[in-house]
């Protein structure tokens, strides 16, 4: 069954992004153990999610892809960064999404991170953060 799940476009995307995912996972091998690690996570997610949202807003997405966008994630991240008294990175070079295939890939990567968000939510809440202050992104992105 695993071969069937990992075949086709999804399998190619998982293979192509495996090394990048491993690098990110290595930054948080035991989840979020400190406020410094949580700030690092939020800063990185803000950079990725922000760049993706800017690019998706420029792309002409049609249904069903347009319904996958959640631009409010950027607002949640900015509120959480403010709660932790952390500044976002300056915007880097613009990301360009050309076509449905690239949009699907960008959506897949961030949607896939929602599973990790559910695991990190407990770590952040254990530090005293709540869905009203500090974990708006994790709560909205991965839910509880």
PDB file of C-alpha atoms in Angstrom:
ATOM      1  CA  UNK A   1       0.000   0.000   0.000  1.00  0.00           C
ATOM      2  CA  UNK A   2       2.844   2.437   0.770  1.00  0.00           C
ATOM      3  CA  UNK A   3       4.121   2.141  -2.784  1.00  0.00           C
ATOM      4  CA  UNK A   4       0.708   3.182  -4.101  1.00  0.00           C
ATOM      5  CA  UNK A   5       0.585   6.196  -1.764  1.00  0.00           C
ATOM      6  CA  UNK A   6       4.054   7.360  -2.763  1.00  0.00           C
ATOM      7  CA  UNK A   7       3.740   6.879  -6.494  1.00  0.00           C
ATOM      8  CA  UNK A   8       3.118   9.600  -9.029  1.00  0.00           C
ATOM      9  CA  UNK A   9       3.427  13.315  -8.360  1.00  0.00           C
ATOM     10  CA  UNK A  10       3.185  13.006  -4.585  1.00  0.00           C
ATOM     11  CA  UNK A  11       6.034  10.516  -4.478  1.00  0.00           C
ATOM     12  CA  UNK A  12       8.227  12.661  -6.706  1.00  0.00           C
ATOM     13  CA  UNK A  13       7.532  15.702  -4.558  1.00  0.00           C
ATOM     14  CA  UNK A  14       8.304  13.819  -1.343  1.00  0.00           C
ATOM     15  CA  UNK A  15      11.563  12.561  -2.822  1.00  0.00           C
ATOM     16  CA  UNK A  16      12.548  15.991  -4.146  1.00  0.00           C
ATOM     17  CA  UNK A  17      11.895  17.706  -0.794  1.00  0.00           C
ATOM     18  CA  UNK A  18      13.258  14.990   1.498  1.00  0.00           C
ATOM     19  CA  UNK A  19      16.663  16.623   2.092  1.00  0.00           C
ATOM     20  CA  UNK A  20      15.101  20.021   2.822  1.00  0.00           C
ATOM     21  CA  UNK A  21      12.643  18.470   5.275  1.00  0.00           C
ATOM     22  CA  UNK A  22      15.483  16.632   7.008  1.00  0.00           C
ATOM     23  CA  UNK A  23      17.386  19.920   7.463  1.00  0.00           C
ATOM     24  CA  UNK A  24      14.340  21.599   9.009  1.00  0.00           C
ATOM     25  CA  UNK A  25      13.611  18.611  11.256  1.00  0.00           C
ATOM     26  CA  UNK A  26      17.238  18.646  12.447  1.00  0.00           C
ATOM     27  CA  UNK A  27      16.702  22.189  13.798  1.00  0.00           C
ATOM     28  CA  UNK A  28      14.049  20.874  16.179  1.00  0.00           C
ATOM     29  CA  UNK A  29      14.991  17.240  16.890  1.00  0.00           C
ATOM     30  CA  UNK A  30      12.995  17.145  20.149  1.00  0.00           C
ATOM     31  CA  UNK A  31      10.327  19.661  19.232  1.00  0.00           C
ATOM     32  CA  UNK A  32      10.327  23.112  20.775  1.00  0.00           C
ATOM     33  CA  UNK A  33      12.306  22.995  24.002  1.00  0.00           C
ATOM     34  CA  UNK A  34      12.800  26.705  24.556  1.00  0.00           C
ATOM     35  CA  UNK A  35      11.443  30.133  23.689  1.00  0.00           C
ATOM     36  CA  UNK A  36      14.552  30.681  21.535  1.00  0.00           C
ATOM     37  CA  UNK A  37      13.740  27.596  19.454  1.00  0.00           C
ATOM     38  CA  UNK A  38      10.126  28.707  19.158  1.00  0.00           C
ATOM     39  CA  UNK A  39      11.203  32.152  17.942  1.00  0.00           C
ATOM     40  CA  UNK A  40      13.493  30.484  15.392  1.00  0.00           C
ATOM     41  CA  UNK A  41      10.606  28.341  14.170  1.00  0.00           C
ATOM     42  CA  UNK A  42       8.217  31.314  13.877  1.00  0.00           C
ATOM     43  CA  UNK A  43      10.768  33.456  12.036  1.00  0.00           C
ATOM     44  CA  UNK A  44      11.418  30.670   9.533  1.00  0.00           C
ATOM     45  CA  UNK A  45       7.740  29.895   9.018  1.00  0.00           C
ATOM     46  CA  UNK A  46       6.959  33.578   8.553  1.00  0.00           C
ATOM     47  CA  UNK A  47       9.581  33.796   5.803  1.00  0.00           C
ATOM     48  CA  UNK A  48       8.304  30.679   4.017  1.00  0.00           C
ATOM     49  CA  UNK A  49       4.577  31.256   4.447  1.00  0.00           C
ATOM     50  CA  UNK A  50       4.876  34.968   3.644  1.00  0.00           C
ATOM     51  CA  UNK A  51       6.821  34.355   0.431  1.00  0.00           C
ATOM     52  CA  UNK A  52       4.384  31.657  -0.604  1.00  0.00           C
ATOM     53  CA  UNK A  53       1.337  33.820   0.062  1.00  0.00           C
ATOM     54  CA  UNK A  54       2.780  36.741  -1.900  1.00  0.00           C
ATOM     55  CA  UNK A  55       3.489  34.426  -4.829  1.00  0.00           C
ATOM     56  CA  UNK A  56       0.077  32.744  -4.657  1.00  0.00           C
ATOM     57  CA  UNK A  57      -1.670  36.112  -4.583  1.00  0.00           C
ATOM     58  CA  UNK A  58       0.031  36.887  -7.916  1.00  0.00           C
ATOM     59  CA  UNK A  59      -0.852  33.492  -9.406  1.00  0.00           C
ATOM     60  CA  UNK A  60      -4.188  33.040 -11.142  1.00  0.00           C
ATOM     61  CA  UNK A  61      -5.455  30.130  -9.054  1.00  0.00           C
ATOM     62  CA  UNK A  62      -8.745  28.500  -9.820  1.00  0.00           C
ATOM     63  CA  UNK A  63     -10.813  26.059  -7.799  1.00  0.00           C
ATOM     64  CA  UNK A  64      -9.983  23.836  -6.056  1.00  0.00           C
ATOM     65  CA  UNK A  65      -6.522  25.339  -5.492  1.00  0.00           C
ATOM     66  CA  UNK A  66      -7.724  28.809  -4.545  1.00  0.00           C
ATOM     67  CA  UNK A  67      -9.648  27.397  -1.570  1.00  0.00           C
ATOM     68  CA  UNK A  68      -6.395  25.989  -0.094  1.00  0.00           C
ATOM     69  CA  UNK A  69      -4.985  29.463   0.479  1.00  0.00           C
ATOM     70  CA  UNK A  70      -5.168  30.839   3.997  1.00  0.00           C
ATOM     71  CA  UNK A  71      -3.578  34.289   3.838  1.00  0.00           C
ATOM     72  CA  UNK A  72      -4.462  34.814   7.510  1.00  0.00           C
ATOM     73  CA  UNK A  73      -1.563  32.512   8.405  1.00  0.00           C
ATOM     74  CA  UNK A  74       0.805  35.440   7.791  1.00  0.00           C
ATOM     75  CA  UNK A  75      -1.202  37.580  10.239  1.00  0.00           C
ATOM     76  CA  UNK A  76      -1.127  34.804  12.832  1.00  0.00           C
ATOM     77  CA  UNK A  77       2.640  34.483  12.460  1.00  0.00           C
ATOM     78  CA  UNK A  78       3.155  38.231  12.799  1.00  0.00           C
ATOM     79  CA  UNK A  79       1.007  38.314  15.952  1.00  0.00           C
ATOM     80  CA  UNK A  80       2.964  35.398  17.438  1.00  0.00           C
ATOM     81  CA  UNK A  81       6.293  37.030  16.583  1.00  0.00           C
ATOM     82  CA  UNK A  82       5.119  40.178  18.351  1.00  0.00           C
ATOM     83  CA  UNK A  83       4.060  38.125  21.392  1.00  0.00           C
ATOM     84  CA  UNK A  84       7.547  36.626  21.578  1.00  0.00           C
ATOM     85  CA  UNK A  85       9.136  40.033  20.901  1.00  0.00           C
ATOM     86  CA  UNK A  86      10.777  38.736  17.742  1.00  0.00           C
ATOM     87  CA  UNK A  87      11.201  40.536  14.449  1.00  0.00           C
ATOM     88  CA  UNK A  88      10.562  38.808  11.130  1.00  0.00           C
ATOM     89  CA  UNK A  89      13.307  38.506   8.554  1.00  0.00           C
ATOM     90  CA  UNK A  90      13.391  41.040   5.764  1.00  0.00           C
ATOM     91  CA  UNK A  91      11.670  39.739   2.660  1.00  0.00           C
ATOM     92  CA  UNK A  92      14.044  37.900   0.385  1.00  0.00           C
ATOM     93  CA  UNK A  93      13.866  37.545  -3.361  1.00  0.00           C
ATOM     94  CA  UNK A  94      10.333  37.098  -4.593  1.00  0.00           C
ATOM     95  CA  UNK A  95       9.030  33.614  -5.138  1.00  0.00           C
ATOM     96  CA  UNK A  96       7.339  33.085  -8.476  1.00  0.00           C
ATOM     97  CA  UNK A  97       4.683  30.454  -8.975  1.00  0.00           C
ATOM     98  CA  UNK A  98       3.985  29.733 -12.618  1.00  0.00           C
ATOM     99  CA  UNK A  99       1.056  27.455 -13.215  1.00  0.00           C
ATOM    100  CA  UNK A 100      -1.083  24.980 -11.387  1.00  0.00           C
ATOM    101  CA  UNK A 101       1.682  22.401 -10.849  1.00  0.00           C
ATOM    102  CA  UNK A 102       3.918  24.877  -9.024  1.00  0.00           C
ATOM    103  CA  UNK A 103       0.966  26.181  -7.007  1.00  0.00           C
ATOM    104  CA  UNK A 104       0.072  22.618  -6.001  1.00  0.00           C
ATOM    105  CA  UNK A 105       3.657  22.027  -4.886  1.00  0.00           C
ATOM    106  CA  UNK A 106       3.736  25.225  -2.810  1.00  0.00           C
ATOM    107  CA  UNK A 107       0.400  24.373  -1.222  1.00  0.00           C
ATOM    108  CA  UNK A 108       1.500  20.785  -0.546  1.00  0.00           C
ATOM    109  CA  UNK A 109       4.625  21.862   1.331  1.00  0.00           C
ATOM    110  CA  UNK A 110       2.874  24.244   3.710  1.00  0.00           C
ATOM    111  CA  UNK A 111      -0.191  22.012   4.159  1.00  0.00           C
ATOM    112  CA  UNK A 112       2.142  19.148   4.972  1.00  0.00           C
ATOM    113  CA  UNK A 113       3.645  21.223   7.749  1.00  0.00           C
ATOM    114  CA  UNK A 114       0.249  21.284   9.491  1.00  0.00           C
ATOM    115  CA  UNK A 115       0.959  17.811  10.887  1.00  0.00           C
ATOM    116  CA  UNK A 116       4.160  19.065  12.458  1.00  0.00           C
ATOM    117  CA  UNK A 117       2.260  22.075  13.800  1.00  0.00           C
ATOM    118  CA  UNK A 118      -0.041  19.776  15.767  1.00  0.00           C
ATOM    119  CA  UNK A 119       3.004  18.279  17.469  1.00  0.00           C
ATOM    120  CA  UNK A 120       4.670  21.647  18.141  1.00  0.00           C
ATOM    121  CA  UNK A 121       1.458  23.154  19.535  1.00  0.00           C
ATOM    122  CA  UNK A 122       1.775  21.113  22.731  1.00  0.00           C
ATOM    123  CA  UNK A 123       5.387  22.235  23.184  1.00  0.00           C
ATOM    124  CA  UNK A 124       4.491  25.918  22.806  1.00  0.00           C
ATOM    125  CA  UNK A 125       1.494  25.618  25.138  1.00  0.00           C
ATOM    126  CA  UNK A 126       3.721  23.959  27.744  1.00  0.00           C
ATOM    127  CA  UNK A 127       5.797  27.178  27.677  1.00  0.00           C
ATOM    128  CA  UNK A 128       2.653  29.118  28.627  1.00  0.00           C
ATOM    129  CA  UNK A 129       1.558  30.407  25.226  1.00  0.00           C
ATOM    130  CA  UNK A 130      -2.121  30.255  24.243  1.00  0.00           C
ATOM    131  CA  UNK A 131      -4.252  30.517  21.124  1.00  0.00           C
ATOM    132  CA  UNK A 132      -4.862  34.160  22.125  1.00  0.00           C
ATOM    133  CA  UNK A 133      -1.185  34.962  22.607  1.00  0.00           C
ATOM    134  CA  UNK A 134       1.785  33.152  21.141  1.00  0.00           C
ATOM    135  CA  UNK A 135       0.311  30.164  19.343  1.00  0.00           C
ATOM    136  CA  UNK A 136      -2.185  31.717  16.957  1.00  0.00           C
ATOM    137  CA  UNK A 137      -0.327  30.229  13.993  1.00  0.00           C
ATOM    138  CA  UNK A 138       0.131  26.737  15.413  1.00  0.00           C
ATOM    139  CA  UNK A 139      -3.461  26.669  16.621  1.00  0.00           C
ATOM    140  CA  UNK A 140      -4.904  27.898  13.313  1.00  0.00           C
ATOM    141  CA  UNK A 141      -2.507  25.977  11.080  1.00  0.00           C
ATOM    142  CA  UNK A 142      -2.475  22.605  12.782  1.00  0.00           C
ATOM    143  CA  UNK A 143      -5.358  22.930  15.189  1.00  0.00           C
ATOM    144  CA  UNK A 144      -5.472  21.269  18.535  1.00  0.00           C
TER     145      UNK A 144
END
